[in-house]
mmCIF file of C-alpha atoms in Angstrom:
data_model
loop_
_atom_site.group_PDB
_atom_site.id
_atom_site.type_symbol
_atom_site.label_atom_id
_atom_site.label_comp_id
_atom_site.label_asym_id
_atom_site.label_seq_id
_atom_site.Cartn_x
_atom_site.Cartn_y
_atom_site.Cartn_z
ATOM 1 C CA MET A 286 20.266 -22.850 8.282
ATOM 2 C CA ASN A 287 20.359 -24.001 11.145
ATOM 3 C CA ALA A 288 18.014 -24.242 14.386
ATOM 4 C CA LEU A 289 18.752 -20.190 15.581
ATOM 5 C CA GLU A 290 19.561 -18.432 12.622
ATOM 6 C CA ASP A 291 16.038 -20.463 11.266
ATOM 7 C CA LEU A 292 14.474 -18.871 14.475
ATOM 8 C CA ALA A 293 16.478 -15.459 14.310
ATOM 9 C CA ARG A 294 14.492 -15.411 10.745
ATOM 10 C CA LEU A 295 11.394 -15.597 11.717
ATOM 11 C CA LEU A 296 12.367 -12.979 15.155
ATOM 12 C CA LYS A 297 13.342 -10.822 12.570
ATOM 13 C CA LYS A 298 9.985 -10.033 11.207
ATOM 14 C CA LEU A 299 8.145 -8.816 14.624
ATOM 15 C CA PRO A 300 8.099 -4.274 15.292
ATOM 16 C CA GLY A 301 10.860 -3.433 16.030
ATOM 17 C CA MET A 302 13.401 -6.568 15.739
ATOM 18 C CA GLY A 303 16.572 -5.945 13.583
ATOM 19 C CA GLU A 304 18.845 -7.974 11.950
ATOM 20 C CA LYS A 305 21.410 -8.378 15.222
ATOM 21 C CA SER A 306 18.744 -7.797 18.632
ATOM 22 C CA ALA A 307 16.557 -10.681 16.874
ATOM 23 C CA LEU A 308 19.626 -13.202 17.433
ATOM 24 C CA ARG A 309 20.620 -12.196 19.844
ATOM 25 C CA LEU A 310 17.388 -13.008 21.022
ATOM 26 C CA SER A 311 17.506 -16.607 19.333
ATOM 27 C CA TYR A 312 21.166 -16.741 21.673
ATOM 28 C CA HIS A 313 18.460 -15.124 25.110
ATOM 29 C CA LEU A 314 17.390 -17.926 24.415
ATOM 30 C CA ILE A 315 18.853 -20.769 24.295
ATOM 31 C CA LYS A 316 20.666 -20.051 27.738
ATOM 32 C CA THR A 317 17.001 -19.642 29.155
ATOM 33 C CA GLU A 318 14.859 -22.026 31.509
ATOM 34 C CA PRO A 319 13.497 -24.743 28.710
ATOM 35 C CA SER A 320 10.274 -24.802 30.741
ATOM 36 C CA PHE A 321 10.573 -20.781 29.746
ATOM 37 C CA ASN A 322 10.538 -21.856 26.668
ATOM 38 C CA LYS A 323 7.857 -24.851 25.459
ATOM 39 C CA ALA A 324 5.443 -22.109 27.709
ATOM 40 C CA LEU A 325 5.962 -19.172 25.271
ATOM 41 C CA GLY A 326 6.149 -21.197 22.555
ATOM 42 C CA GLU A 327 2.875 -23.080 22.621
ATOM 43 C CA LYS A 328 2.154 -19.476 24.095
ATOM 44 C CA ILE A 329 2.585 -17.462 20.501
ATOM 45 C CA ALA A 330 1.924 -20.836 18.713
ATOM 46 C CA THR A 331 -1.859 -21.386 20.059
ATOM 47 C CA LEU A 332 -2.443 -17.462 20.634
ATOM 48 C CA GLN A 333 -5.514 -17.279 17.516
ATOM 49 C CA ASP A 334 -7.207 -21.122 19.141
ATOM 50 C CA ARG A 335 -8.530 -18.610 21.824
ATOM 51 C CA ILE A 336 -8.532 -15.660 21.127
ATOM 52 C CA HIS A 337 -11.160 -13.115 18.940
ATOM 53 C CA PRO A 338 -12.616 -10.254 19.264
ATOM 54 C CA CYS A 339 -15.808 -9.328 21.073
ATOM 55 C CA PRO A 340 -18.943 -9.816 19.270
ATOM 56 C CA VAL A 341 -20.685 -6.678 20.777
ATOM 57 C CA CYS A 342 -17.038 -4.547 21.383
ATOM 58 C CA GLY A 343 -14.475 -6.217 19.271
ATOM 59 C CA SER A 344 -12.113 -6.545 22.325
ATOM 60 C CA TYR A 345 -10.035 -9.404 21.834
ATOM 61 C CA THR A 346 -11.136 -12.250 24.866
ATOM 62 C CA GLU A 347 -10.941 -15.468 24.821
ATOM 63 C CA ASP A 348 -14.937 -16.484 25.989
ATOM 64 C CA ASP A 349 -18.007 -15.522 24.042
ATOM 65 C CA ILE A 350 -18.498 -11.846 24.726
ATOM 66 C CA CYS A 351 -15.431 -9.535 26.335
ATOM 67 C CA ARG A 352 -15.647 -9.488 30.465
ATOM 68 C CA PHE A 353 -16.559 -6.156 29.925
ATOM 69 C CA CYS A 354 -19.188 -5.828 27.677
ATOM 70 C CA SER A 355 -20.174 -9.132 30.421
ATOM 71 C CA SER A 356 -19.677 -7.050 33.634
ATOM 72 C CA ASP A 357 -22.185 -6.230 36.135
ATOM 73 C CA ASP A 358 -20.380 -3.758 37.591
ATOM 74 C CA ARG A 359 -19.684 -0.968 34.522
ATOM 75 C CA ASP A 360 -21.302 2.078 34.356
ATOM 76 C CA ARG A 361 -24.011 1.542 30.736
ATOM 77 C CA SER A 362 -24.102 5.095 30.395
ATOM 78 C CA GLN A 363 -21.410 5.805 28.807
ATOM 79 C CA LEU A 364 -19.450 4.619 25.506
ATOM 80 C CA CYS A 365 -15.304 5.087 24.965
ATOM 81 C CA ILE A 366 -14.773 5.008 21.023
ATOM 82 C CA VAL A 367 -11.310 3.747 20.233
ATOM 83 C CA GLU A 368 -9.736 2.829 17.749
ATOM 84 C CA GLN A 369 -7.503 -0.866 18.384
ATOM 85 C CA ALA A 370 -8.301 -3.106 20.744
ATOM 86 C CA GLN A 371 -5.195 -2.491 23.075
ATOM 87 C CA ASP A 372 -6.158 0.684 23.394
ATOM 88 C CA VAL A 373 -9.350 -0.525 25.776
ATOM 89 C CA VAL A 374 -6.217 -2.324 27.875
ATOM 90 C CA SER A 375 -4.624 1.431 28.165
ATOM 91 C CA ILE A 376 -7.881 3.329 28.674
ATOM 92 C CA SER A 377 -8.515 0.936 31.438
ATOM 93 C CA GLN A 378 -5.687 0.568 32.928
ATOM 94 C CA ALA A 379 -5.501 4.902 33.665
ATOM 95 C CA GLY A 380 -7.865 3.408 35.961
ATOM 96 C CA ILE A 381 -10.553 6.566 36.277
ATOM 97 C CA TYR A 382 -13.673 5.026 33.403
ATOM 98 C CA ASN A 383 -15.764 2.285 33.974
ATOM 99 C CA GLY A 384 -17.794 2.351 31.297
ATOM 100 C CA LEU A 385 -17.859 -0.078 28.192
ATOM 101 C CA PHE A 386 -16.223 0.183 25.010
ATOM 102 C CA HIS A 387 -16.284 0.473 21.550
ATOM 103 C CA VAL A 388 -12.872 -0.967 19.047
ATOM 104 C CA LEU A 389 -13.352 0.931 14.820
ATOM 105 C CA GLY A 390 -10.934 -1.378 14.119
ATOM 106 C CA GLY A 391 -8.741 1.278 12.732
ATOM 107 C CA ALA A 392 -9.266 5.293 11.695
ATOM 108 C CA ILE A 393 -10.833 6.638 9.270
ATOM 109 C CA ASN A 394 -7.818 7.671 6.389
ATOM 110 C CA PRO A 395 -8.980 7.679 2.503
ATOM 111 C CA LEU A 396 -4.481 7.566 1.576
ATOM 112 C CA ASN A 397 -4.646 3.964 2.910
ATOM 113 C CA GLY A 398 -8.133 2.730 1.101
ATOM 114 C CA ILE A 399 -9.518 3.376 4.952
ATOM 115 C CA GLY A 400 -13.661 4.847 5.279
ATOM 116 C CA PRO A 401 -16.516 4.753 7.635
ATOM 117 C CA ALA A 402 -17.223 1.403 6.411
ATOM 118 C CA GLN A 403 -13.928 -0.188 6.768
ATOM 119 C CA LEU A 404 -15.180 -0.095 10.893
ATOM 120 C CA SER A 405 -17.204 -0.338 12.936
ATOM 121 C CA PHE A 406 -19.382 2.557 12.077
ATOM 122 C CA LYS A 407 -22.867 -0.222 11.837
ATOM 123 C CA THR A 408 -22.266 -1.998 15.002
ATOM 124 C CA LEU A 409 -21.915 1.077 16.928
ATOM 125 C CA LEU A 410 -25.122 3.049 15.425
ATOM 126 C CA LYS A 411 -27.229 -0.139 16.422
ATOM 127 C CA ARG A 412 -25.454 -0.311 20.164
ATOM 128 C CA ILE A 413 -25.493 3.176 21.277
ATOM 129 C CA ASP A 414 -29.678 2.743 19.123
ATOM 130 C CA GLU A 415 -30.430 -0.105 21.026
ATOM 131 C CA GLY A 416 -28.269 1.067 24.446
ATOM 132 C CA SER A 417 -29.170 3.592 27.396
ATOM 133 C CA PHE A 418 -25.490 5.516 26.619
ATOM 134 C CA LYS A 419 -26.177 9.249 28.012
ATOM 135 C CA GLU A 420 -22.104 9.688 26.500
ATOM 136 C CA ILE A 421 -20.269 8.426 24.279
ATOM 137 C CA ILE A 422 -16.679 9.794 24.600
ATOM 138 C CA ILE A 423 -13.867 9.251 21.648
ATOM 139 C CA ALA A 424 -10.714 8.169 22.211
ATOM 140 C CA THR A 425 -9.265 8.253 18.922
ATOM 141 C CA ASN A 426 -5.678 8.825 18.943
ATOM 142 C CA PRO A 427 -4.350 12.605 18.241
ATOM 143 C CA THR A 428 -3.655 12.443 15.363
ATOM 144 C CA GLU A 429 -4.791 12.964 11.722
ATOM 145 C CA GLU A 430 -7.063 9.736 10.827
ATOM 146 C CA GLY A 431 -8.453 9.848 14.683
ATOM 147 C CA ASP A 432 -9.356 14.111 13.793
ATOM 148 C CA THR A 433 -10.825 13.077 11.386
ATOM 149 C CA THR A 434 -12.277 9.813 12.479
ATOM 150 C CA ALA A 435 -13.235 11.937 15.474
ATOM 151 C CA LEU A 436 -15.368 14.491 13.892
ATOM 152 C CA TYR A 437 -17.137 11.858 11.584
ATOM 153 C CA ILE A 438 -18.544 11.057 14.398
ATOM 154 C CA LYS A 439 -19.717 14.040 16.368
ATOM 155 C CA GLN A 440 -21.096 14.174 13.109
ATOM 156 C CA ILE A 441 -23.469 10.530 12.940
ATOM 157 C CA LEU A 442 -24.318 11.128 16.286
ATOM 158 C CA ARG A 443 -25.357 15.071 16.272
ATOM 159 C CA ASP A 444 -29.332 14.456 15.998
ATOM 160 C CA ARG A 445 -29.458 12.204 18.884
ATOM 161 C CA GLU A 446 -30.569 14.552 21.909
ATOM 162 C CA GLY A 447 -29.904 13.160 25.627
ATOM 163 C CA LEU A 448 -26.165 12.142 23.877
ATOM 164 C CA THR A 449 -22.924 14.042 25.237
ATOM 165 C CA VAL A 450 -20.318 13.554 22.639
ATOM 166 C CA SER A 451 -16.891 14.432 23.879
ATOM 167 C CA ARG A 452 -13.434 13.481 23.335
ATOM 168 C CA LEU A 453 -10.159 12.632 25.448
ATOM 169 C CA ALA A 454 -7.969 15.841 26.162
ATOM 170 C CA SER A 455 -4.555 16.672 24.542
ATOM 171 C CA GLY A 456 -2.122 18.738 25.934
ATOM 172 C CA LEU A 457 1.298 18.122 27.976
ATOM 173 C CA PRO A 458 1.854 14.662 28.976
ATOM 174 C CA ILE A 459 2.477 14.339 33.150
ATOM 175 C CA GLY A 460 6.027 14.598 33.606
ATOM 176 C CA GLY A 461 7.158 16.600 30.462
ATOM 177 C CA ASP A 462 8.442 19.970 29.791
ATOM 178 C CA LEU A 463 7.615 22.450 27.921
ATOM 179 C CA GLY A 464 11.419 22.582 25.818
ATOM 180 C CA TYR A 465 10.600 19.499 24.588
ATOM 181 C CA VAL A 466 7.340 19.267 24.025
ATOM 182 C CA ASP A 467 6.687 19.556 20.029
ATOM 183 C CA LYS A 468 4.470 22.681 18.942
ATOM 184 C CA THR A 469 1.080 21.474 17.796
ATOM 185 C CA THR A 470 1.034 19.230 21.008
ATOM 186 C CA LEU A 471 1.977 22.985 23.092
ATOM 187 C CA ALA A 472 -0.759 24.969 20.632
ATOM 188 C CA ARG A 473 -3.114 21.634 21.272
ATOM 189 C CA SER A 474 -3.039 22.314 24.993
ATOM 190 C CA LEU A 475 -3.464 25.920 25.206
ATOM 191 C CA ARG A 476 -6.218 26.458 23.213
ATOM 192 C CA GLY A 477 -7.883 24.281 25.306
ATOM 193 C CA ARG A 478 -6.779 25.304 28.407
ATOM 194 C CA ILE A 479 -8.661 25.118 32.043
ATOM 195 C CA LYS A 480 -9.380 27.394 33.994
ATOM 196 C CA LEU A 481 -8.144 27.368 37.015
ATOM 197 C CA MET B 137 -6.060 -13.093 33.090
ATOM 198 C CA ASN B 138 -6.589 -14.157 29.049
ATOM 199 C CA ALA B 139 -4.734 -15.679 26.768
ATOM 200 C CA LEU B 140 -2.961 -12.192 25.235
ATOM 201 C CA GLU B 141 -2.296 -10.933 29.197
ATOM 202 C CA ASP B 142 -0.903 -14.837 29.992
ATOM 203 C CA LEU B 143 1.658 -13.779 26.622
ATOM 204 C CA ALA B 144 2.908 -10.482 27.387
ATOM 205 C CA ARG B 145 3.451 -11.362 31.126
ATOM 206 C CA LEU B 146 6.300 -14.129 29.560
ATOM 207 C CA LEU B 147 6.958 -12.130 26.913
ATOM 208 C CA LYS B 148 8.106 -8.628 29.198
ATOM 209 C CA LYS B 149 10.957 -11.240 31.524
ATOM 210 C CA LEU B 150 12.990 -11.323 27.232
ATOM 211 C CA PRO B 151 15.875 -8.750 27.348
ATOM 212 C CA GLY B 152 14.625 -5.262 26.636
ATOM 213 C CA MET B 153 11.416 -5.641 26.554
ATOM 214 C CA GLY B 154 9.315 -3.677 28.448
ATOM 215 C CA GLU B 155 5.226 -3.996 29.999
ATOM 216 C CA LYS B 156 3.584 -1.499 27.114
ATOM 217 C CA SER B 157 6.122 -3.024 24.052
ATOM 218 C CA ALA B 158 5.406 -6.800 25.938
ATOM 219 C CA LEU B 159 1.573 -6.481 24.551
ATOM 220 C CA ARG B 160 2.024 -4.134 21.978
ATOM 221 C CA LEU B 161 3.850 -7.447 20.739
ATOM 222 C CA SER B 162 1.389 -9.521 22.004
ATOM 223 C CA TYR B 163 -1.671 -7.601 19.870
ATOM 224 C CA HIS B 164 0.759 -8.029 16.997
ATOM 225 C CA LEU B 165 0.963 -10.976 17.110
ATOM 226 C CA ILE B 166 -2.354 -11.841 17.028
ATOM 227 C CA LYS B 167 -2.997 -10.078 14.047
ATOM 228 C CA THR B 168 -0.224 -12.008 11.953
ATOM 229 C CA GLU B 169 -1.049 -15.047 10.086
ATOM 230 C CA PRO B 170 -2.378 -17.936 12.128
ATOM 231 C CA SER B 171 0.670 -20.221 10.378
ATOM 232 C CA PHE B 172 3.472 -17.386 11.339
ATOM 233 C CA ASN B 173 3.159 -17.588 15.109
ATOM 234 C CA LYS B 174 2.596 -21.653 15.692
ATOM 235 C CA ALA B 175 6.487 -21.598 12.887
ATOM 236 C CA LEU B 176 7.411 -19.399 16.035
ATOM 237 C CA GLY B 177 6.382 -20.301 18.415
ATOM 238 C CA GLU B 178 7.274 -24.100 17.827
ATOM 239 C CA LYS B 179 10.735 -22.705 16.948
ATOM 240 C CA ILE B 180 10.743 -21.586 20.020
ATOM 241 C CA ALA B 181 9.795 -24.122 22.280
ATOM 242 C CA THR B 182 11.485 -26.472 20.401
ATOM 243 C CA LEU B 183 14.615 -25.129 20.162
ATOM 244 C CA GLN B 184 16.452 -26.155 22.916
ATOM 245 C CA ASP B 185 15.996 -29.278 21.949
ATOM 246 C CA ARG B 186 17.666 -28.922 18.625
ATOM 247 C CA ILE B 187 20.546 -27.687 19.779
ATOM 248 C CA HIS B 188 23.148 -28.392 21.554
ATOM 249 C CA PRO B 189 26.486 -27.165 22.345
ATOM 250 C CA CYS B 190 29.713 -27.827 20.157
ATOM 251 C CA PRO B 191 31.616 -30.892 22.530
ATOM 252 C CA VAL B 192 35.173 -28.977 20.207
ATOM 253 C CA CYS B 193 34.168 -25.566 20.343
ATOM 254 C CA GLY B 194 31.466 -24.462 22.659
ATOM 255 C CA SER B 195 29.738 -23.045 19.243
ATOM 256 C CA TYR B 196 26.280 -23.980 19.158
ATOM 257 C CA THR B 197 25.066 -26.806 16.321
ATOM 258 C CA GLU B 198 22.565 -28.799 15.547
ATOM 259 C CA ASP B 199 25.666 -31.399 14.373
ATOM 260 C CA ASP B 200 27.140 -33.393 16.757
ATOM 261 C CA ILE B 201 30.507 -31.421 16.019
ATOM 262 C CA CYS B 202 29.445 -27.871 14.791
ATOM 263 C CA ARG B 203 29.907 -26.817 10.536
ATOM 264 C CA PHE B 204 32.683 -25.133 12.075
ATOM 265 C CA CYS B 205 34.874 -27.261 13.826
ATOM 266 C CA SER B 206 34.339 -30.489 10.886
ATOM 267 C CA SER B 207 34.784 -28.178 7.524
ATOM 268 C CA ASP B 208 38.081 -29.590 5.240
ATOM 269 C CA ASP B 209 38.117 -25.892 4.452
ATOM 270 C CA ARG B 210 38.979 -24.219 7.556
ATOM 271 C CA ASP B 211 42.859 -22.855 7.956
ATOM 272 C CA ARG B 212 43.105 -25.302 10.559
ATOM 273 C CA SER B 213 46.397 -23.290 12.083
ATOM 274 C CA GLN B 214 43.745 -20.366 13.497
ATOM 275 C CA LEU B 215 41.890 -19.983 16.469
ATOM 276 C CA CYS B 216 39.992 -17.199 17.503
ATOM 277 C CA ILE B 217 39.047 -17.195 21.245
ATOM 278 C CA VAL B 218 35.608 -15.007 21.736
ATOM 279 C CA GLU B 219 33.249 -15.284 25.047
ATOM 280 C CA GLN B 220 29.784 -16.178 23.096
ATOM 281 C CA ALA B 221 28.476 -18.198 20.851
ATOM 282 C CA GLN B 222 26.699 -15.378 19.309
ATOM 283 C CA ASP B 223 30.673 -13.775 19.032
ATOM 284 C CA VAL B 224 31.693 -16.868 16.192
ATOM 285 C CA VAL B 225 28.398 -16.039 14.143
ATOM 286 C CA SER B 226 29.707 -12.165 14.202
ATOM 287 C CA ILE B 227 33.165 -12.487 13.288
ATOM 288 C CA SER B 228 32.188 -15.284 10.307
ATOM 289 C CA GLN B 229 30.128 -12.790 9.433
ATOM 290 C CA ALA B 230 32.600 -9.913 8.369
ATOM 291 C CA GLY B 231 34.214 -12.322 6.051
ATOM 292 C CA ILE B 232 37.615 -12.439 5.938
ATOM 293 C CA TYR B 233 38.472 -15.207 9.111
ATOM 294 C CA ASN B 234 38.448 -18.855 8.149
ATOM 295 C CA GLY B 235 40.090 -20.492 11.251
ATOM 296 C CA LEU B 236 38.355 -22.561 13.907
ATOM 297 C CA PHE B 237 37.039 -21.259 17.580
ATOM 298 C CA HIS B 238 36.977 -20.782 20.434
ATOM 299 C CA VAL B 239 34.292 -19.527 23.443
ATOM 300 C CA LEU B 240 34.929 -18.938 26.814
ATOM 301 C CA GLY B 241 31.376 -19.332 27.880
ATOM 302 C CA GLY B 242 32.395 -15.460 29.387
ATOM 303 C CA ALA B 243 35.038 -13.752 30.335
ATOM 304 C CA ILE B 244 37.211 -13.337 33.642
ATOM 305 C CA ASN B 245 34.952 -11.444 36.294
ATOM 306 C CA PRO B 246 35.754 -11.632 39.898
ATOM 307 C CA LEU B 247 33.799 -9.728 41.187
ATOM 308 C CA ASN B 248 30.535 -12.422 40.224
ATOM 309 C CA GLY B 249 31.949 -15.069 41.258
ATOM 310 C CA ILE B 250 33.827 -15.800 37.258
ATOM 311 C CA GLY B 251 37.740 -16.946 37.197
ATOM 312 C CA PRO B 252 38.802 -18.933 34.911
ATOM 313 C CA ALA B 253 37.679 -22.287 36.481
ATOM 314 C CA GLN B 254 33.982 -21.443 34.908
ATOM 315 C CA LEU B 255 35.174 -20.903 31.326
ATOM 316 C CA SER B 256 36.553 -23.405 29.194
ATOM 317 C CA PHE B 257 40.201 -23.232 30.000
ATOM 318 C CA LYS B 258 40.499 -26.858 29.196
ATOM 319 C CA THR B 259 39.484 -27.304 26.718
ATOM 320 C CA LEU B 260 41.789 -24.756 25.713
ATOM 321 C CA LEU B 261 45.051 -25.809 26.505
ATOM 322 C CA LYS B 262 43.514 -29.645 25.190
ATOM 323 C CA ARG B 263 42.891 -27.894 21.550
ATOM 324 C CA ILE B 264 46.363 -26.258 22.014
ATOM 325 C CA ASP B 265 48.486 -28.737 22.804
ATOM 326 C CA GLU B 266 47.249 -31.764 20.506
ATOM 327 C CA GLY B 267 46.843 -29.270 17.785
ATOM 328 C CA SER B 268 47.886 -27.466 15.187
ATOM 329 C CA PHE B 269 47.590 -23.568 15.210
ATOM 330 C CA LYS B 270 50.003 -21.277 14.134
ATOM 331 C CA GLU B 271 48.186 -18.330 15.288
ATOM 332 C CA ILE B 272 45.847 -17.789 17.974
ATOM 333 C CA ILE B 273 43.666 -14.128 17.682
ATOM 334 C CA ILE B 274 41.968 -13.327 20.967
ATOM 335 C CA ALA B 275 38.426 -11.386 20.501
ATOM 336 C CA THR B 276 37.034 -10.877 23.792
ATOM 337 C CA ASN B 277 35.133 -7.872 24.653
ATOM 338 C CA PRO B 278 36.281 -4.335 25.102
ATOM 339 C CA THR B 279 35.606 -4.361 28.268
ATOM 340 C CA GLU B 280 37.706 -5.081 32.163
ATOM 341 C CA GLU B 281 37.000 -8.280 31.886
ATOM 342 C CA GLY B 282 37.596 -8.847 28.475
ATOM 343 C CA ASP B 283 41.013 -7.473 28.683
ATOM 344 C CA THR B 284 41.270 -8.753 31.711
ATOM 345 C CA THR B 285 41.059 -12.598 30.454
ATOM 346 C CA ALA B 286 42.947 -11.679 27.188
ATOM 347 C CA LEU B 287 46.253 -10.404 29.665
ATOM 348 C CA TYR B 288 45.497 -14.259 31.011
ATOM 349 C CA ILE B 289 45.828 -16.782 28.278
ATOM 350 C CA LYS B 290 48.365 -14.343 27.246
ATOM 351 C CA GLN B 291 49.894 -15.397 30.340
ATOM 352 C CA ILE B 292 49.168 -19.087 30.102
ATOM 353 C CA LEU B 293 49.881 -19.900 26.021
ATOM 354 C CA ARG B 294 53.748 -17.643 27.047
ATOM 355 C CA ASP B 295 55.418 -20.402 27.032
ATOM 356 C CA ARG B 296 54.100 -22.401 23.898
ATOM 357 C CA GLU B 297 56.572 -22.269 21.545
ATOM 358 C CA GLY B 298 55.677 -20.206 17.484
ATOM 359 C CA LEU B 299 52.490 -19.314 18.597
ATOM 360 C CA THR B 300 52.215 -16.023 17.917
ATOM 361 C CA VAL B 301 48.776 -14.432 19.809
ATOM 362 C CA SER B 302 47.204 -11.879 18.630
ATOM 363 C CA ARG B 303 43.921 -9.105 20.274
ATOM 364 C CA LEU B 304 41.060 -7.653 18.311
ATOM 365 C CA ALA B 305 41.848 -3.779 17.292
ATOM 366 C CA SER B 306 40.254 -1.382 19.232
ATOM 367 C CA GLY B 307 39.767 2.053 17.890
ATOM 368 C CA LEU B 308 37.883 4.158 15.708
ATOM 369 C CA PRO B 309 34.074 2.750 15.055
ATOM 370 C CA ILE B 310 34.059 3.128 10.597
ATOM 371 C CA GLY B 311 31.258 5.970 9.639
ATOM 372 C CA GLY B 312 32.474 7.208 13.391
ATOM 373 C CA ASP B 313 32.202 10.821 14.470
ATOM 374 C CA LEU B 314 34.950 11.927 15.507
ATOM 375 C CA GLY B 315 33.354 14.165 18.375
ATOM 376 C CA TYR B 316 30.781 10.963 19.389
ATOM 377 C CA VAL B 317 33.519 8.862 20.128
ATOM 378 C CA ASP B 318 34.388 8.261 23.852
ATOM 379 C CA LYS B 319 37.732 9.407 25.221
ATOM 380 C CA THR B 320 39.369 5.890 26.182
ATOM 381 C CA THR B 321 38.385 4.126 22.595
ATOM 382 C CA LEU B 322 39.800 7.202 21.625
ATOM 383 C CA ALA B 323 42.293 6.882 23.732
ATOM 384 C CA ARG B 324 43.207 3.671 21.530
ATOM 385 C CA SER B 325 42.937 4.261 19.267
ATOM 386 C CA LEU B 326 45.316 6.944 20.071
ATOM 387 C CA ARG B 327 47.537 4.219 21.541
ATOM 388 C CA GLY B 328 46.831 1.500 18.631
ATOM 389 C CA ARG B 329 47.676 4.506 15.786
ATOM 390 C CA ILE B 330 49.185 2.566 12.541
ATOM 391 C CA LYS B 331 51.842 3.844 10.497
ATOM 392 C CA LEU B 332 50.841 5.188 7.632
#
């Protein structure tokens, strides 16, 4: 086995990478500028030495505390709860949310052995107790597990006074076509219809 | 910009990798076993230090001469001409060819400034002159450029006596469905129909 096949064997383990595409990528890399490969390789090899979860919110950072939690410019009355750290990036890029984040580390999924104890609910409640939040925005995925998790959060927060709990709207994706939208999404967009 | 976005920025330059998939892959890597990332990163970074084109046929190798050219078990009367080094792997994996290979390094494409001089025809003719080949199998792609290149090879070899020149058959892919095959492929499979 030579270095190319060796590389393809590792690349094949990445998500969405089949045997053919792994080999094609290896052959692409061998024709690439060597300095690019050196940079990419070094970044992959050292990624976990440089990045770790923020001890406050759970999103990834190179610093002691992440840029959201340590920022003075963010609205500390809003907390957005997401399943995964990458969701923080997506919501942050949407450009209209300026509050803080909390990463659960997944969604409640009893069949896979993930209950509330496996997710970061303890630190979530501690943050809410010690913080000055007025609104909790649940941004779990619109899936069965995300729905269960959203309901669970709503329930554990039901006795907190002065705390609004909301969830991201589900409905038609912008630019979508009614004819191609699945019926569950359509049902949700009907149930959540907005008065004009 | 942190290490994750930094990595995503580089990954985005790989073929078939969009902004979202580059970010998703970065987040996948941060949850991966660190030893895997170290191995993958090192292989990417050192790929071109370990691999170089075989001076005889042009396929990639870690040795002075590639395993095909240096093998005693291969049929030295057959030479298969391919466009790219990865085509050597594909044909070799098909499992029925046991001859030698020659990598052109591309196909004739005047619009992109690639003429015969930019491809390895000089070493090809030298190999044919000095070797003991009886059959040349042209395995360029079934594209306009591949067709042009095949015709060109046929022409420069037309005066060699005792040399059979053939080309890979084009036609219906195995397991394919007539209804989904494009008309050019269908036309080729009709023109190249085989008597039973």
